[in-house]
Every structure is written in structure tokens, then in C-alpha cells.
PDB file of C-alpha atoms in Angstrom:
ATOM      1  CA  MET A   1      14.849  28.016 -52.940  1.00  0.00           C
ATOM      2  CA  SER A   2      12.700  31.121 -52.492  1.00  0.00           C
ATOM      3  CA  SER A   3      12.618  33.106 -49.272  1.00  0.00           C
ATOM      4  CA  ILE A   4       8.909  32.201 -48.894  1.00  0.00           C
ATOM      5  CA  ASN A   5       9.687  28.470 -49.005  1.00  0.00           C
ATOM      6  CA  LEU A   6      12.492  28.950 -46.483  1.00  0.00           C
ATOM      7  CA  ALA A   7      10.110  30.809 -44.180  1.00  0.00           C
ATOM      8  CA  VAL A   8       7.523  28.021 -44.477  1.00  0.00           C
ATOM      9  CA  LEU A   9      10.125  25.374 -43.686  1.00  0.00           C
ATOM     10  CA  LEU A  10      11.347  27.394 -40.706  1.00  0.00           C
ATOM     11  CA  VAL A  11       7.821  27.729 -39.310  1.00  0.00           C
ATOM     12  CA  LEU A  12       7.131  24.024 -39.831  1.00  0.00           C
ATOM     13  CA  GLY A  13      10.404  23.179 -38.081  1.00  0.00           C
ATOM     14  CA  LEU A  14       9.545  25.358 -35.105  1.00  0.00           C
ATOM     15  CA  LEU A  15       6.080  23.788 -34.888  1.00  0.00           C
ATOM     16  CA  LEU A  16       7.611  20.298 -34.969  1.00  0.00           C
ATOM     17  CA  VAL A  17      10.071  21.136 -32.185  1.00  0.00           C
ATOM     18  CA  THR A  18       7.282  22.669 -30.089  1.00  0.00           C
ATOM     19  CA  ALA A  19       5.066  19.609 -30.632  1.00  0.00           C
ATOM     20  CA  GLN A  20       7.890  17.266 -29.645  1.00  0.00           C
ATOM     21  CA  GLN A  21       8.611  19.262 -26.495  1.00  0.00           C
ATOM     22  CA  SER A  22       4.910  19.317 -25.638  1.00  0.00           C
ATOM     23  CA  MET A  23       4.683  15.553 -26.171  1.00  0.00           C
ATOM     24  CA  GLN A  24       7.752  14.943 -24.014  1.00  0.00           C
ATOM     25  CA  MET A  25       6.302  17.128 -21.261  1.00  0.00           C
ATOM     26  CA  SER A  26       3.021  15.252 -21.521  1.00  0.00           C
ATOM     27  CA  LEU A  27       4.793  11.926 -21.200  1.00  0.00           C
ATOM     28  CA  ARG A  28       6.760  13.142 -18.179  1.00  0.00           C
ATOM     29  CA  ASN A  29       3.766  14.712 -16.475  1.00  0.00           C
ATOM     30  CA  PRO A  30       0.354  14.258 -18.127  1.00  0.00           C
ATOM     31  CA  THR A  31      -1.266  16.194 -15.251  1.00  0.00           C
ATOM     32  CA  ALA A  32       0.751  19.324 -16.052  1.00  0.00           C
ATOM     33  CA  GLU A  33      -2.437  21.242 -16.864  1.00  0.00           C
ATOM     34  CA  ILE A  34      -3.386  20.803 -13.200  1.00  0.00           C
ATOM     35  CA  GLU A  35       0.010  21.258 -11.642  1.00  0.00           C
ATOM     36  CA  THR A  36       0.770  24.555 -13.363  1.00  0.00           C
ATOM     37  CA  SER A  37      -2.655  26.097 -12.768  1.00  0.00           C
ATOM     38  CA  ASN A  38      -1.494  27.839  -9.596  1.00  0.00           C
ATOM     39  CA  CYS A  39       1.163  27.753  -6.916  1.00  0.00           C
ATOM     40  CA  LYS A  40      -0.771  25.539  -4.525  1.00  0.00           C
ATOM     41  CA  ILE A  41       0.316  22.534  -6.574  1.00  0.00           C
ATOM     42  CA  ALA A  42       3.903  23.613  -5.934  1.00  0.00           C
ATOM     43  CA  PHE A  43       3.575  21.696  -2.695  1.00  0.00           C
ATOM     44  CA  LEU A  44       4.596  18.076  -2.731  1.00  0.00           C
ATOM     45  CA  ARG A  45       1.572  16.019  -1.779  1.00  0.00           C
ATOM     46  CA  LEU A  46       1.409  12.793   0.157  1.00  0.00           C
ATOM     47  CA  GLY A  47      -0.043   9.806  -1.665  1.00  0.00           C
ATOM     48  CA  LEU A  48      -2.746   8.032   0.349  1.00  0.00           C
ATOM     49  CA  VAL A  49      -3.501   4.522  -0.868  1.00  0.00           C
ATOM     50  CA  PHE A  50      -6.131   1.945   0.129  1.00  0.00           C
ATOM     51  CA  THR A  51      -7.927  -0.967  -1.514  1.00  0.00           C
ATOM     52  CA  SER A  52     -11.616  -1.097  -0.586  1.00  0.00           C
ATOM     53  CA  ASP A  53     -14.923   0.746  -0.402  1.00  0.00           C
ATOM     54  CA  ASN A  54     -14.825   0.259   3.370  1.00  0.00           C
ATOM     55  CA  ASN A  55     -11.515   2.126   3.531  1.00  0.00           C
ATOM     56  CA  GLU A  56     -12.894   4.996   1.458  1.00  0.00           C
ATOM     57  CA  LYS A  57     -16.041   5.127   3.607  1.00  0.00           C
ATOM     58  CA  ALA A  58     -13.859   5.572   6.697  1.00  0.00           C
ATOM     59  CA  LEU A  59     -12.045   8.463   5.001  1.00  0.00           C
ATOM     60  CA  LEU A  60     -15.219  10.223   3.893  1.00  0.00           C
ATOM     61  CA  ASP A  61     -17.155   9.570   7.113  1.00  0.00           C
ATOM     62  CA  SER A  62     -14.424  11.313   9.096  1.00  0.00           C
ATOM     63  CA  GLY A  63     -15.286  14.684   7.609  1.00  0.00           C
ATOM     64  CA  LEU A  64     -11.561  15.469   7.515  1.00  0.00           C
ATOM     65  CA  TYR A  65     -11.133  15.239   3.737  1.00  0.00           C
ATOM     66  CA  GLU A  66     -11.723  18.344   1.618  1.00  0.00           C
ATOM     67  CA  PRO A  67     -11.544  17.977  -2.188  1.00  0.00           C
ATOM     68  CA  ASP A  68      -9.725  20.620  -4.205  1.00  0.00           C
ATOM     69  CA  SER A  69     -12.208  23.260  -5.359  1.00  0.00           C
ATOM     70  CA  GLU A  70     -10.765  23.551  -8.866  1.00  0.00           C
ATOM     71  CA  ASN A  71      -9.367  20.100  -9.642  1.00  0.00           C
ATOM     72  CA  PRO A  72     -10.959  17.533  -7.302  1.00  0.00           C
ATOM     73  CA  SER A  73      -9.918  14.438  -9.277  1.00  0.00           C
ATOM     74  CA  VAL A  74      -8.113  13.027 -12.288  1.00  0.00           C
ATOM     75  CA  ASP A  75      -8.983   9.766 -14.067  1.00  0.00           C
ATOM     76  CA  ILE A  76      -5.989   7.756 -15.287  1.00  0.00           C
ATOM     77  CA  ALA A  77      -6.053   4.162 -16.578  1.00  0.00           C
ATOM     78  CA  GLY A  78      -9.488   3.486 -15.134  1.00  0.00           C
ATOM     79  CA  ARG A  79      -8.583   4.776 -11.687  1.00  0.00           C
ATOM     80  CA  ARG A  80      -9.684   8.002 -10.066  1.00  0.00           C
ATOM     81  CA  PHE A  81      -7.048  10.014  -8.225  1.00  0.00           C
ATOM     82  CA  HIS A  82      -8.599  12.444  -5.741  1.00  0.00           C
ATOM     83  CA  ILE A  83      -6.812  15.730  -5.004  1.00  0.00           C
ATOM     84  CA  GLY A  84      -7.452  17.628  -1.789  1.00  0.00           C
ATOM     85  CA  THR A  85      -6.527  18.019   1.866  1.00  0.00           C
ATOM     86  CA  LEU A  86      -6.814  15.699   4.851  1.00  0.00           C
ATOM     87  CA  ASN A  87      -7.170  17.778   7.984  1.00  0.00           C
ATOM     88  CA  ASN A  88      -5.266  20.531   6.114  1.00  0.00           C
ATOM     89  CA  SER A  89      -2.476  18.218   4.889  1.00  0.00           C
ATOM     90  CA  LEU A  90      -2.109  18.108   1.092  1.00  0.00           C
ATOM     91  CA  ILE A  91      -2.825  14.634  -0.292  1.00  0.00           C
ATOM     92  CA  ILE A  92      -3.776  12.685  -3.386  1.00  0.00           C
ATOM     93  CA  TYR A  93      -5.704   9.500  -2.662  1.00  0.00           C
ATOM     94  CA  VAL A  94      -6.591   6.505  -4.794  1.00  0.00           C
ATOM     95  CA  LYS A  95      -8.626   3.361  -4.212  1.00  0.00           C
ATOM     96  CA  THR A  96      -6.582   0.651  -5.899  1.00  0.00           C
ATOM     97  CA  GLY A  97      -8.868  -2.374  -5.747  1.00  0.00           C
ATOM     98  CA  SER A  98      -7.758  -5.711  -4.366  1.00  0.00           C
ATOM     99  CA  HIS A  99      -4.859  -7.976  -5.410  1.00  0.00           C
ATOM    100  CA  SER A 100      -1.195  -7.092  -5.503  1.00  0.00           C
ATOM    101  CA  VAL A 101      -0.940  -6.301  -9.225  1.00  0.00           C
ATOM    102  CA  ASN A 102      -3.725  -3.683  -9.003  1.00  0.00           C
ATOM    103  CA  VAL A 103      -2.157  -2.123  -5.927  1.00  0.00           C
ATOM    104  CA  ALA A 104       1.293  -1.918  -7.509  1.00  0.00           C
ATOM    105  CA  THR A 105      -0.107  -0.478 -10.741  1.00  0.00           C
ATOM    106  CA  ALA A 106      -2.045   2.268  -8.952  1.00  0.00           C
ATOM    107  CA  VAL A 107       0.915   3.226  -6.764  1.00  0.00           C
ATOM    108  CA  GLN A 108       3.232   3.367  -9.792  1.00  0.00           C
ATOM    109  CA  ILE A 109       0.810   5.651 -11.650  1.00  0.00           C
ATOM    110  CA  LEU A 110       0.541   7.867  -8.592  1.00  0.00           C
ATOM    111  CA  LEU A 111       4.312   8.195  -8.316  1.00  0.00           C
ATOM    112  CA  LEU A 112       4.845   8.826 -12.029  1.00  0.00           C
ATOM    113  CA  ARG A 113       2.024  11.278 -12.650  1.00  0.00           C
ATOM    114  CA  PHE A 114       1.998  13.391  -9.499  1.00  0.00           C
ATOM    115  CA  ARG A 115       4.529  15.215  -7.343  1.00  0.00           C
ATOM    116  CA  THR A 116       4.516  13.180  -4.166  1.00  0.00           C
ATOM    117  CA  SER A 117       6.847  13.103  -1.192  1.00  0.00           C
ATOM    118  CA  GLY A 118       5.846   9.586  -0.190  1.00  0.00           C
ATOM    119  CA  ILE A 119       3.133   6.938   0.083  1.00  0.00           C
ATOM    120  CA  ILE A 120       0.929   6.112   3.064  1.00  0.00           C
ATOM    121  CA  PHE A 121      -1.128   2.927   2.910  1.00  0.00           C
ATOM    122  CA  PHE A 122      -3.953   2.031   5.257  1.00  0.00           C
ATOM    123  CA  GLY A 123      -6.220  -0.985   5.056  1.00  0.00           C
ATOM    124  CA  SER A 124      -7.476  -4.171   6.635  1.00  0.00           C
ATOM    125  CA  SER A 125      -5.554  -7.287   7.581  1.00  0.00           C
ATOM    126  CA  GLY A 126      -6.029 -10.589   9.353  1.00  0.00           C
ATOM    127  CA  SER A 127      -4.278 -11.404  12.612  1.00  0.00           C
ATOM    128  CA  LEU A 128      -2.008 -14.459  12.651  1.00  0.00           C
ATOM    129  CA  ASP A 129      -1.428 -14.214  16.394  1.00  0.00           C
ATOM    130  CA  GLU A 130      -4.388 -13.217  18.542  1.00  0.00           C
ATOM    131  CA  LYS A 131      -2.154 -12.998  21.595  1.00  0.00           C
ATOM    132  CA  ILE A 132      -0.697  -9.872  19.985  1.00  0.00           C
ATOM    133  CA  LEU A 133      -3.390  -8.545  17.652  1.00  0.00           C
ATOM    134  CA  VAL A 134      -7.185  -8.819  17.824  1.00  0.00           C
ATOM    135  CA  PRO A 135      -9.927  -7.264  15.678  1.00  0.00           C
ATOM    136  CA  GLY A 136      -9.990  -3.477  15.984  1.00  0.00           C
ATOM    137  CA  ASP A 137      -6.269  -3.166  16.689  1.00  0.00           C
ATOM    138  CA  VAL A 138      -3.901  -1.377  14.306  1.00  0.00           C
ATOM    139  CA  ALA A 139      -0.593  -2.961  13.306  1.00  0.00           C
ATOM    140  CA  VAL A 140       2.297  -0.715  12.278  1.00  0.00           C
ATOM    141  CA  PRO A 141       4.754  -3.198  10.754  1.00  0.00           C
ATOM    142  CA  LYS A 142       8.475  -2.701  10.523  1.00  0.00           C
ATOM    143  CA  ALA A 143       8.755  -4.984   7.480  1.00  0.00           C
ATOM    144  CA  VAL A 144       6.484  -6.807   5.030  1.00  0.00           C
ATOM    145  CA  ALA A 145       7.058  -9.628   2.544  1.00  0.00           C
ATOM    146  CA  PHE A 146       5.425 -11.426  -0.369  1.00  0.00           C
ATOM    147  CA  THR A 147       4.653 -14.893   1.000  1.00  0.00           C
ATOM    148  CA  GLY A 148       2.668 -16.016  -2.010  1.00  0.00           C
ATOM    149  CA  VAL A 149       5.655 -16.374  -4.349  1.00  0.00           C
ATOM    150  CA  TRP A 150       6.339 -20.102  -4.393  1.00  0.00           C
ATOM    151  CA  GLU A 151       8.451 -22.678  -6.163  1.00  0.00           C
ATOM    152  CA  TRP A 152       6.415 -25.863  -6.039  1.00  0.00           C
ATOM    153  CA  LYS A 153       8.804 -28.792  -5.720  1.00  0.00           C
ATOM    154  CA  LYS A 154       8.494 -32.254  -7.218  1.00  0.00           C
ATOM    155  CA  PHE A 155       6.750 -34.954  -5.237  1.00  0.00           C
ATOM    156  CA  ARG A 156       9.060 -36.405  -2.538  1.00  0.00           C
ATOM    157  CA  SER A 157      11.547 -33.570  -2.922  1.00  0.00           C
ATOM    158  CA  GLU A 158      13.551 -33.066   0.248  1.00  0.00           C
ATOM    159  CA  GLU A 159      13.561 -29.325  -0.288  1.00  0.00           C
ATOM    160  CA  GLY A 160      10.877 -26.835   0.597  1.00  0.00           C
ATOM    161  CA  LYS A 161       9.845 -24.947   3.717  1.00  0.00           C
ATOM    162  CA  LEU A 162       6.131 -25.770   3.497  1.00  0.00           C
ATOM    163  CA  VAL A 163       5.644 -29.562   3.619  1.00  0.00           C
ATOM    164  CA  PHE A 164       2.028 -30.440   2.910  1.00  0.00           C
ATOM    165  CA  GLY A 165       2.390 -33.894   4.412  1.00  0.00           C
ATOM    166  CA  ASP A 166       2.940 -32.274   7.793  1.00  0.00           C
ATOM    167  CA  PHE A 167      -0.652 -31.103   7.640  1.00  0.00           C
ATOM    168  CA  ASN A 168      -2.312 -34.413   6.750  1.00  0.00           C
ATOM    169  CA  TYR A 169      -5.217 -35.201   9.061  1.00  0.00           C
ATOM    170  CA  PRO A 170      -5.521 -37.101  11.336  1.00  0.00           C
ATOM    171  CA  GLU A 171      -1.872 -38.183  10.912  1.00  0.00           C
ATOM    172  CA  ASN A 172       1.138 -36.690   9.155  1.00  0.00           C
ATOM    173  CA  GLY A 173       2.487 -38.510   6.126  1.00  0.00           C
ATOM    174  CA  GLU A 174       3.132 -38.227   2.409  1.00  0.00           C
ATOM    175  CA  ASN A 175       1.035 -35.842   0.358  1.00  0.00           C
ATOM    176  CA  LEU A 176       0.952 -35.634  -3.431  1.00  0.00           C
ATOM    177  CA  LEU A 177       1.161 -31.852  -3.206  1.00  0.00           C
ATOM    178  CA  GLY A 178       4.712 -32.331  -1.930  1.00  0.00           C
ATOM    179  CA  THR A 179       6.535 -29.202  -0.747  1.00  0.00           C
ATOM    180  CA  VAL A 180       6.792 -25.512  -1.476  1.00  0.00           C
ATOM    181  CA  GLU A 181       9.819 -23.236  -1.230  1.00  0.00           C
ATOM    182  CA  TYR A 182       9.244 -19.543  -0.600  1.00  0.00           C
ATOM    183  CA  GLU A 183      11.052 -17.389  -3.132  1.00  0.00           C
ATOM    184  CA  THR A 184      12.704 -14.004  -2.970  1.00  0.00           C
ATOM    185  CA  ILE A 185      11.685 -11.323  -5.459  1.00  0.00           C
ATOM    186  CA  ASN A 186      13.709  -8.999  -7.652  1.00  0.00           C
ATOM    187  CA  MET A 187      13.728  -5.396  -6.499  1.00  0.00           C
ATOM    188  CA  PHE A 188      14.686  -2.772  -9.061  1.00  0.00           C
ATOM    189  CA  SER A 189      15.724   0.789  -8.312  1.00  0.00           C
ATOM    190  CA  PRO A 190      17.236   3.678 -10.317  1.00  0.00           C
ATOM    191  CA  SER A 191      20.397   3.909  -8.214  1.00  0.00           C
ATOM    192  CA  GLU A 192      21.572   0.295  -7.988  1.00  0.00           C
ATOM    193  CA  SER A 193      21.449  -3.044  -9.759  1.00  0.00           C
ATOM    194  CA  PRO A 194      18.448  -5.332  -9.221  1.00  0.00           C
ATOM    195  CA  LYS A 195      18.721  -7.434  -6.080  1.00  0.00           C
ATOM    196  CA  LYS A 196      16.820 -10.343  -4.585  1.00  0.00           C
ATOM    197  CA  VAL A 197      14.961  -9.567  -1.383  1.00  0.00           C
ATOM    198  CA  PHE A 198      12.439 -11.214   0.894  1.00  0.00           C
ATOM    199  CA  TRP A 199      11.667  -8.707   3.651  1.00  0.00           C
ATOM    200  CA  LEU A 200      10.847  -5.177   2.561  1.00  0.00           C
ATOM    201  CA  PRO A 201      11.667  -2.699   5.348  1.00  0.00           C
ATOM    202  CA  ILE A 202       9.367   0.224   6.107  1.00  0.00           C
ATOM    203  CA  THR A 203      11.070   3.640   5.796  1.00  0.00           C
ATOM    204  CA  THR A 204      12.976   3.974   9.073  1.00  0.00           C
ATOM    205  CA  SER A 205      12.543   7.727   9.554  1.00  0.00           C
ATOM    206  CA  TRP A 206       8.800   7.525   9.015  1.00  0.00           C
ATOM    207  CA  TYR A 207       8.446   4.455  11.198  1.00  0.00           C
ATOM    208  CA  ASN A 208      10.263   6.238  14.034  1.00  0.00           C
ATOM    209  CA  ALA A 209       8.077   9.306  13.530  1.00  0.00           C
ATOM    210  CA  ALA A 210       4.956   7.132  13.724  1.00  0.00           C
ATOM    211  CA  THR A 211       5.992   5.598  17.050  1.00  0.00           C
ATOM    212  CA  LYS A 212       6.040   9.117  18.501  1.00  0.00           C
ATOM    213  CA  ALA A 213       2.987  10.518  16.727  1.00  0.00           C
ATOM    214  CA  LEU A 214       0.700   7.587  17.588  1.00  0.00           C
ATOM    215  CA  LYS A 215       1.876   7.093  21.151  1.00  0.00           C
ATOM    216  CA  ASP A 216      -1.371   8.348  22.731  1.00  0.00           C
ATOM    217  CA  LEU A 217      -3.746   7.781  19.795  1.00  0.00           C
ATOM    218  CA  LYS A 218      -7.255   6.877  20.897  1.00  0.00           C
ATOM    219  CA  LEU A 219      -8.876   4.363  18.570  1.00  0.00           C
ATOM    220  CA  ARG A 220     -12.584   3.859  17.997  1.00  0.00           C
ATOM    221  CA  GLN A 221     -14.228   1.049  19.967  1.00  0.00           C
ATOM    222  CA  CYS A 222     -17.851   1.223  18.776  1.00  0.00           C
ATOM    223  CA  TYR A 223     -19.654   1.570  15.469  1.00  0.00           C
ATOM    224  CA  SER A 224     -23.412   1.989  15.403  1.00  0.00           C
ATOM    225  CA  ASP A 225     -24.714  -0.418  18.065  1.00  0.00           C
ATOM    226  CA  GLU A 226     -21.697  -2.731  17.968  1.00  0.00           C
ATOM    227  CA  CYS A 227     -18.678  -2.423  20.241  1.00  0.00           C
ATOM    228  CA  LEU A 228     -15.393  -4.292  20.423  1.00  0.00           C
ATOM    229  CA  PRO A 229     -15.001  -6.453  23.569  1.00  0.00           C
ATOM    230  CA  GLY A 230     -11.793  -4.627  24.543  1.00  0.00           C
ATOM    231  CA  LYS A 231     -10.085  -1.304  24.011  1.00  0.00           C
ATOM    232  CA  PRO A 232      -8.277  -1.370  20.625  1.00  0.00           C
ATOM    233  CA  LYS A 233      -4.559  -0.558  20.547  1.00  0.00           C
ATOM    234  CA  VAL A 234      -1.722   0.296  18.185  1.00  0.00           C
ATOM    235  CA  VAL A 235       0.987  -2.387  17.938  1.00  0.00           C
ATOM    236  CA  PHE A 236       4.412  -1.436  16.556  1.00  0.00           C
ATOM    237  CA  GLY A 237       7.229  -3.542  15.152  1.00  0.00           C
ATOM    238  CA  SER A 238       5.300  -6.430  13.631  1.00  0.00           C
ATOM    239  CA  LYS A 239       6.005  -8.249  10.378  1.00  0.00           C
ATOM    240  CA  GLY A 240       3.378  -8.522   7.668  1.00  0.00           C
ATOM    241  CA  SER A 241       2.637 -11.262   5.152  1.00  0.00           C
ATOM    242  CA  THR A 242       1.203 -10.314   1.742  1.00  0.00           C
ATOM    243  CA  SER A 243      -0.230 -12.670  -0.860  1.00  0.00           C
ATOM    244  CA  ASP A 244      -3.119 -12.825  -3.313  1.00  0.00           C
ATOM    245  CA  PHE A 245      -5.087 -15.304  -1.256  1.00  0.00           C
ATOM    246  CA  TYR A 246      -7.265 -14.527   1.721  1.00  0.00           C
ATOM    247  CA  ILE A 247      -6.105 -16.642   4.658  1.00  0.00           C
ATOM    248  CA  ARG A 248      -8.971 -18.292   6.521  1.00  0.00           C
ATOM    249  CA  ASN A 249      -7.030 -21.430   7.406  1.00  0.00           C
ATOM    250  CA  LYS A 250      -5.680 -21.476  10.964  1.00  0.00           C
ATOM    251  CA  ALA A 251      -3.008 -24.090  10.258  1.00  0.00           C
ATOM    252  CA  TYR A 252      -1.513 -21.994   7.471  1.00  0.00           C
ATOM    253  CA  GLY A 253      -1.777 -18.828   9.548  1.00  0.00           C
ATOM    254  CA  ASP A 254       0.107 -20.597  12.349  1.00  0.00           C
ATOM    255  CA  PHE A 255       2.712 -21.749   9.828  1.00  0.00           C
ATOM    256  CA  LEU A 256       3.369 -18.168   8.681  1.00  0.00           C
ATOM    257  CA  ASN A 257       3.579 -17.008  12.265  1.00  0.00           C
ATOM    258  CA  ASP A 258       5.910 -19.828  13.349  1.00  0.00           C
ATOM    259  CA  ASN A 259       8.245 -19.736  10.345  1.00  0.00           C
ATOM    260  CA  PHE A 260       8.339 -16.030   9.444  1.00  0.00           C
ATOM    261  CA  ASN A 261       7.219 -14.399  12.681  1.00  0.00           C
ATOM    262  CA  ALA A 262       4.456 -12.722  10.670  1.00  0.00           C
ATOM    263  CA  THR A 263       1.570 -11.439  12.759  1.00  0.00           C
ATOM    264  CA  THR A 264      -0.661 -10.031   9.988  1.00  0.00           C
ATOM    265  CA  ALA A 265      -1.745 -11.108   6.527  1.00  0.00           C
ATOM    266  CA  ASP A 266      -3.138  -8.923   3.750  1.00  0.00           C
ATOM    267  CA  THR A 267      -3.146  -8.565  -0.045  1.00  0.00           C
ATOM    268  CA  ALA A 268      -1.577  -5.132  -0.482  1.00  0.00           C
ATOM    269  CA  SER A 269       1.175  -3.982   1.902  1.00  0.00           C
ATOM    270  CA  ALA A 270       4.136  -5.628   0.176  1.00  0.00           C
ATOM    271  CA  SER A 271       3.008  -4.230  -3.189  1.00  0.00           C
ATOM    272  CA  VAL A 272       3.024  -0.724  -1.733  1.00  0.00           C
ATOM    273  CA  ALA A 273       6.433  -1.385  -0.180  1.00  0.00           C
ATOM    274  CA  LEU A 274       8.069  -2.828  -3.300  1.00  0.00           C
ATOM    275  CA  THR A 275       6.757  -0.102  -5.617  1.00  0.00           C
ATOM    276  CA  SER A 276       7.780   2.665  -3.221  1.00  0.00           C
ATOM    277  CA  LEU A 277      11.248   1.201  -2.674  1.00  0.00           C
ATOM    278  CA  SER A 278      11.748   0.749  -6.419  1.00  0.00           C
ATOM    279  CA  ASN A 279      10.977   4.443  -6.883  1.00  0.00           C
ATOM    280  CA  GLU A 280      13.087   5.392  -3.856  1.00  0.00           C
ATOM    281  CA  LYS A 281      10.108   6.982  -2.140  1.00  0.00           C
ATOM    282  CA  LEU A 282       9.284   7.125   1.556  1.00  0.00           C
ATOM    283  CA  PHE A 283       6.355   4.939   2.598  1.00  0.00           C
ATOM    284  CA  MET A 284       4.365   3.833   5.622  1.00  0.00           C
ATOM    285  CA  VAL A 285       1.852   1.036   6.307  1.00  0.00           C
ATOM    286  CA  PHE A 286      -1.088   0.958   8.754  1.00  0.00           C
ATOM    287  CA  GLN A 287      -3.105  -2.255   9.016  1.00  0.00           C
ATOM    288  CA  GLY A 288      -6.439  -2.418  10.814  1.00  0.00           C
ATOM    289  CA  VAL A 289      -7.122  -5.953  12.066  1.00  0.00           C
ATOM    290  CA  SER A 290     -10.538  -7.145  10.867  1.00  0.00           C
ATOM    291  CA  ASN A 291     -10.374 -10.859  11.683  1.00  0.00           C
ATOM    292  CA  VAL A 292      -8.248 -13.691  13.050  1.00  0.00           C
ATOM    293  CA  ALA A 293      -7.129 -16.473  10.675  1.00  0.00           C
ATOM    294  CA  GLY A 294      -9.147 -19.630  11.290  1.00  0.00           C
ATOM    295  CA  ARG A 295     -12.060 -17.905  12.962  1.00  0.00           C
ATOM    296  CA  THR A 296     -15.405 -16.973  11.498  1.00  0.00           C
ATOM    297  CA  SER A 297     -14.967 -13.789   9.494  1.00  0.00           C
ATOM    298  CA  SER A 298     -15.740 -10.573  11.308  1.00  0.00           C
ATOM    299  CA  ASP A 299     -19.058  -8.899  10.602  1.00  0.00           C
ATOM    300  CA  SER A 300     -19.398  -5.610   8.770  1.00  0.00           C
ATOM    301  CA  GLY A 301     -19.264  -3.533  11.969  1.00  0.00           C
ATOM    302  CA  VAL A 302     -15.901  -4.926  13.069  1.00  0.00           C
ATOM    303  CA  SER A 303     -14.512  -4.706   9.546  1.00  0.00           C
ATOM    304  CA  TYR A 304     -15.496  -1.051   9.391  1.00  0.00           C
ATOM    305  CA  LEU A 305     -13.874  -0.362  12.778  1.00  0.00           C
ATOM    306  CA  ALA A 306     -10.676  -1.975  11.501  1.00  0.00           C
ATOM    307  CA  SER A 307     -10.673   0.337   8.482  1.00  0.00           C
ATOM    308  CA  TYR A 308     -11.576   3.392  10.532  1.00  0.00           C
ATOM    309  CA  ASN A 309      -8.894   2.783  13.155  1.00  0.00           C
ATOM    310  CA  ALA A 310      -6.259   2.269  10.472  1.00  0.00           C
ATOM    311  CA  PHE A 311      -7.445   5.530   8.898  1.00  0.00           C
ATOM    312  CA  LEU A 312      -7.152   7.334  12.249  1.00  0.00           C
ATOM    313  CA  ALA A 313      -3.563   6.133  12.603  1.00  0.00           C
ATOM    314  CA  ALA A 314      -2.696   7.156   9.032  1.00  0.00           C
ATOM    315  CA  THR A 315      -4.259  10.597   9.498  1.00  0.00           C
ATOM    316  CA  LYS A 316      -2.501  11.265  12.801  1.00  0.00           C
ATOM    317  CA  PHE A 317       0.793  10.311  11.153  1.00  0.00           C
ATOM    318  CA  ILE A 318       0.149  12.447   8.046  1.00  0.00           C
ATOM    319  CA  ASN A 319      -0.648  15.477  10.169  1.00  0.00           C
ATOM    320  CA  SER A 320       2.552  14.984  12.182  1.00  0.00           C
ATOM    321  CA  ILE A 321       5.004  15.267   9.293  1.00  0.00           C
ATOM    322  CA  PRO A 322       5.891  18.487   7.411  1.00  0.00           C
ATOM    323  CA  THR A 323       4.733  19.069   3.839  1.00  0.00           C
ATOM    324  CA  PRO A 324       7.773  19.851   1.638  1.00  0.00           C
ATOM    325  CA  ARG A 325       7.391  22.811  -0.714  1.00  0.00           C
ATOM    326  CA  LEU A 326       8.646  23.190  -4.260  1.00  0.00           C
ATOM    327  CA  ALA A 327       9.424  26.553  -5.852  1.00  0.00           C
ATOM    328  CA  CYS A 328       6.645  27.741  -8.165  1.00  0.00           C
ATOM    329  CA  GLU A 329       7.564  27.443 -11.806  1.00  0.00           C
TER     330      GLU A 329
END
């Protein structure tokens, strides 16, 4: 074989190796063109996650968010990830949309594609116990669970926690819907074998930090011409119920409260928790109470206050924790 042919083969081989390395780098970190642009991306950012337009309005209305001047956003899988600072803290935020699968997908993309030190979720929830939480309050749960994962038993089965016949009206009795048993879920992680869990604990160190940071937080009581009847408060140590159905039924809300000691219900928190735990990332949850199960839904003013107060709690917490720094590459 001539020296020219050998040279051509050598060049082609080097190009192939370079292309493979480039492809591998792209698969590991498709946002590398942003992250290597300058040293400011050498900081680990906090991931801020929420579900609704109302949540994003609260963020933008605050005037505390400043988009990055060079790379303000990245679009991945139909979602826009916003890069910037929140009151000088480095963050990446994404609006996930409703339902647990959308929330989990967005959080997983965020953790895979960006350098993040942890996930902070804020959003709206319904109160399952108005003696503890009323609209405008902010719940900081210590644990959350998926309560919409059911095994529906056969008619007249003696098993099952939720017995529909107990809710017949005006008298209890048999019901063709039978009973439902609440199931655990499989939690996967890189450092241990999959395990079945029900309650998903909030990161202890961050939860403890939040109890200190939010101790004297003043929440918003009025929006436009509408004011809450009482002064809103932050409530620590609750348990949260997550499912893909919006709970308007008082009897079912009471059931969750009585049987699981859950005081809030939403469609996102457990998805954030499970995805973060599976990736061994720190995470925190702030739930603004927008309504009470069984009551008429809150109007837009109260719903906005719930989002804004949850945002205030999340921001105060974010600003209270240090931003880890990576060495520039």
C-alpha cells in the first residue's frame, strides 16, 4: 500500500475518532456550546421548577429574575429552559406543564443536560385540612407520596384501604366499585438496587435550612383589590399527596387526611421528589395553598397569591444557600 493511501487512511481514522468523541460529548452534555462559552457557567446552578403560567407570572412580576445576556434560554424536547439569576443566585428554570409524567420528564432533562446542584419546586396545592392550611399559606412538606397509584380490587374483596361502599349516600353499603389498595412505587438510583417506597422524604439538610431561612418570611396578603381574610403563614413538616387528578371532593380529601395524614394535594411534588432522589440530587418543595378540597375553587386573585407566596418562599430559600463552584475547564 502506498504512503499516500496510508496517509489518507490515517486522516480518515483520526476524523472518525474525533467525530465519535464529539458525538459522545454531545450525548453527555448537548448544551456544551453554552457551558464552555465562559467561566460563569462553571458555577453549578439551581434548577427551579414549576408547572403553570401563574407560577411563571409570579416569578416575572417579582422583578428579581435576570436572564443571561448571552444565552437566555435553550429549547429541548419542546420545553424552554431559561438561564439567568434570581436575586443574584444562579438558576435555570423550566415550566413543566401539568401532570406527573410531564413534570418528571422536564426535571430529568434538566438534571441530564445542565450542571445543577439541586432542584427547587414551587407551585400551587389544595388544602386537605383547613385547620392547618388555608388559601394563601405556604406548605413546606417533609415528605410527599404518589396517592394515585392504585390496585383496584375485585368486587367484594376484603382487601383495600379505600372502600367505596363506605361513601355510599345516604347510607353505607356495597358498591360495585369495590375497593382500592394504594401501591408503593419502584425507586431507582445509581448507587443501590431498586426499592419499593411510598413516602418520599425531602432532603433533610435543605429542609432544615428552610426552617431557618423562612422563619420570619413575610408573605403577600393582597393582590390588586383583593385581600386574604387573614395573614398568610408558612407551615413546616406537613405531608403532601400527589396524583394526576384534581381533588375537589371533600370526602376524598378527608380520607387522604385521615388515612395518610396528608394536608396538601397537588399534581407535581412527588414527581419532582422521585426524579431528584433517583438522580441523587438535593431537592426542596414549596406549595402555595390556592383552595380547600370540597369548597368552591378559589378565584384568580387567590390563586395568584398562592403562587406568589410559594415563589417568595422558594426565592428566600435559594438566596440563603451557597452556590457551589466548579473549576473552569
